[in-house]
Each structure stands twice: as structure tokens, then as C-alpha cells.
Amino acid sequence: MGYTTQAELITRYGEEMLRGLTDIGLPPSGEIDTEAVDRAIADADAMIDGYLRERYVVPMASPPPEISAISRAIAIWNLHTFEPGKKIETDYQGALAALKDISKGLIKLDAATVAPVVNAGTGARITDRERPLTEANMKGFI
């Protein structure tokens, strides 16, 4: 299941826009190309998962509303084969900025997080072994 749906894209951007972006066959069918919409949503979701993979369990089973909005903005931008309008471009840039902030931890999501990786070999080491150079075995050198 994706982070957004075709129905949500229609609600947000209108059926006419989706038809205009996806019905590019000759002659036009007059219908929304659901395969093109599904590809755009899948590409958007893959991009989102790439940004969130380090901090959150992906794919998210029940994504928070922020992720659905980001997915819509990226998916509609993906559907534009030519230069998108200013609003679409602004929303896309905002979605990318939000993804970067989420991946840096500046924006926290209400979702399952990945357990932090613990490196065992870091930090100072303390040992209790016997000292090889002592006053007793250094006689004659000191």
C-alpha cells in the first residue's frame, strides 16, 4: 500500500488535471491512466523510503499525515512531463526540504523507529592486566 492514493490526488488536484497529465495516448481515451498514476506514486514512495530508512521502519504500515502530503506533492510533480506550474514546483521543493529535515531528525514523526546501531569498538578501553614494565623488572635501566 502506498502513502497516497489516486483518489487523494483527485481530491487534491482534480480529475481534470490528472486526466490531462496521464492521458497522453493518440487518440486520447478521455480517462485517467491509472498505471501512470500508480508508477508516480510508487516512485514518490520509494524516494520517501530512501530518506526515512535510517530513522524509521519503512515502508510505513500506517503513515502519518505529513508523509501522505509529501507523497502527494512528489507524485503530482512526477506526473508532469513538461515544466510544472509554480505551485506544484513549490510544493515539491517543500516536500524535499521536509524529507531532508525528517532524515536529519529535525522533524519527528509518530511512527516506528529503527533501533540505533551500537558500535562495540568505540570509546576508551580499561584493562586490568599486569603491567609489563615495572620498577622491579626495570632494574639497571632506571
CSV table of C-alpha atoms in Angstrom, one decimal, residues 18-131:
chain,number,residue,atom,x,y,z
A,18,LEU,CA,-4.8,14.0,-13.6
A,19,ARG,CA,-6.5,13.2,-16.9
A,20,GLY,CA,-4.5,15.9,-18.7
A,21,LEU,CA,-1.2,14.6,-17.2
A,22,THR,CA,-1.8,10.9,-17.8
A,23,ASP,CA,-4.0,10.6,-20.9
A,24,ILE,CA,-1.2,11.1,-23.5
A,25,GLY,CA,-2.0,8.4,-25.9
A,26,LEU,CA,-3.1,9.1,-29.5
A,27,PRO,CA,-6.0,9.3,-29.8
A,28,PRO,CA,-6.7,10.3,-26.1
A,29,SER,CA,-9.0,7.9,-24.3
A,30,GLY,CA,-10.6,10.6,-22.1
A,31,GLU,CA,-9.7,8.5,-19.0
A,32,ILE,CA,-7.1,8.8,-16.2
A,33,ASP,CA,-4.2,6.3,-16.9
A,34,THR,CA,-4.2,4.5,-13.6
A,35,GLU,CA,-0.9,2.8,-14.4
A,36,ALA,CA,0.9,6.1,-14.8
A,37,VAL,CA,-0.6,7.4,-11.6
A,38,ASP,CA,0.5,4.2,-9.8
A,39,ARG,CA,4.0,4.5,-11.1
A,40,ALA,CA,4.2,8.1,-10.0
A,41,ILE,CA,3.0,7.2,-6.5
A,42,ALA,CA,5.4,4.2,-6.3
A,43,ASP,CA,8.3,6.4,-7.4
A,44,ALA,CA,7.4,9.0,-4.7
A,45,ASP,CA,7.1,6.4,-2.1
A,46,ALA,CA,10.5,4.9,-3.0
A,47,MET,CA,12.0,8.4,-2.6
A,48,ILE,CA,10.4,8.9,0.7
A,49,ASP,CA,11.6,5.4,1.9
A,50,GLY,CA,15.1,6.3,0.8
A,51,TYR,CA,15.1,9.4,3.0
A,52,LEU,CA,13.4,7.8,6.0
A,53,ARG,CA,15.3,4.4,6.0
A,54,GLU,CA,17.9,5.5,8.5
A,55,ARG,CA,15.4,6.6,11.2
A,56,TYR,CA,12.1,4.8,10.6
A,57,VAL,CA,10.9,1.4,9.7
A,58,VAL,CA,9.9,1.5,6.0
A,59,PRO,CA,7.5,1.0,4.3
A,60,MET,CA,5.3,2.5,7.0
A,61,ALA,CA,2.2,0.5,7.7
A,62,SER,CA,0.1,3.5,8.7
A,63,PRO,CA,1.9,6.6,7.5
A,64,PRO,CA,1.4,9.9,9.4
A,65,PRO,CA,-0.5,12.7,7.6
A,66,GLU,CA,2.8,14.5,6.9
A,67,ILE,CA,4.1,11.6,4.8
A,68,SER,CA,0.8,11.3,2.8
A,69,ALA,CA,1.1,15.0,2.0
A,70,ILE,CA,4.7,14.7,0.9
A,71,SER,CA,3.8,11.7,-1.2
A,72,ARG,CA,1.1,13.6,-3.0
A,73,ALA,CA,3.4,16.6,-3.7
A,74,ILE,CA,6.1,14.3,-5.2
A,75,ALA,CA,3.7,12.1,-7.1
A,76,ILE,CA,1.9,15.0,-8.9
A,77,TRP,CA,5.3,16.5,-9.7
A,78,ASN,CA,6.4,13.1,-11.1
A,79,LEU,CA,3.4,13.1,-13.4
A,80,HIS,CA,4.4,16.4,-15.1
A,81,THR,CA,6.4,15.5,-18.2
A,82,PHE,CA,6.8,19.2,-19.0
A,83,GLU,CA,7.5,22.1,-16.7
A,84,PRO,CA,5.0,22.1,-13.8
A,85,GLY,CA,3.3,25.2,-12.5
A,86,LYS,CA,4.8,27.3,-9.8
A,87,LYS,CA,2.6,25.9,-7.1
A,88,ILE,CA,3.4,22.3,-8.0
A,89,GLU,CA,7.2,23.2,-8.1
A,90,THR,CA,6.9,25.0,-4.7
A,91,ASP,CA,5.1,22.1,-3.1
A,92,TYR,CA,7.7,19.6,-4.5
A,93,GLN,CA,10.6,21.7,-3.1
A,94,GLY,CA,8.9,21.9,0.2
A,95,ALA,CA,8.4,18.2,0.3
A,96,LEU,CA,12.1,17.6,-0.4
A,97,ALA,CA,13.0,20.0,2.3
A,98,ALA,CA,10.7,18.3,4.8
A,99,LEU,CA,12.2,14.9,3.9
A,100,LYS,CA,15.7,16.2,4.5
A,101,ASP,CA,14.6,17.6,7.9
A,102,ILE,CA,13.0,14.3,8.8
A,103,SER,CA,16.1,12.4,7.8
A,104,LYS,CA,18.3,14.7,10.0
A,105,GLY,CA,15.9,14.4,12.9
A,106,LEU,CA,14.7,18.0,12.9
A,107,ILE,CA,11.1,16.8,12.3
A,108,LYS,CA,9.9,13.9,14.3
A,109,LEU,CA,7.2,11.6,13.0
A,110,ASP,CA,4.7,9.5,15.0
A,111,ALA,CA,6.0,6.2,13.5
A,112,ALA,CA,8.0,3.1,14.4
A,113,THR,CA,11.7,4.0,14.6
A,114,VAL,CA,14.8,1.9,13.7
A,115,ALA,CA,16.9,0.8,16.7
A,116,PRO,CA,20.1,2.7,16.9
A,117,VAL,CA,23.3,0.9,15.8
A,118,VAL,CA,25.7,0.4,18.7
A,119,ASN,CA,29.4,0.1,17.7
A,120,ALA,CA,31.2,-2.0,20.3
A,121,GLY,CA,34.7,-0.8,19.4
A,122,THR,CA,34.3,2.9,20.3
A,123,GLY,CA,35.5,4.8,23.3
A,124,ALA,CA,38.2,4.3,25.9
A,125,ARG,CA,39.4,0.9,27.0
A,126,ILE,CA,40.4,-0.1,30.5
A,127,THR,CA,42.4,-3.2,31.2
A,128,ASP,CA,43.4,-4.8,34.5
A,129,ARG,CA,46.3,-7.0,33.1
A,130,GLU,CA,49.6,-7.0,34.7
A,131,ARG,CA,52.0,-4.2,33.7
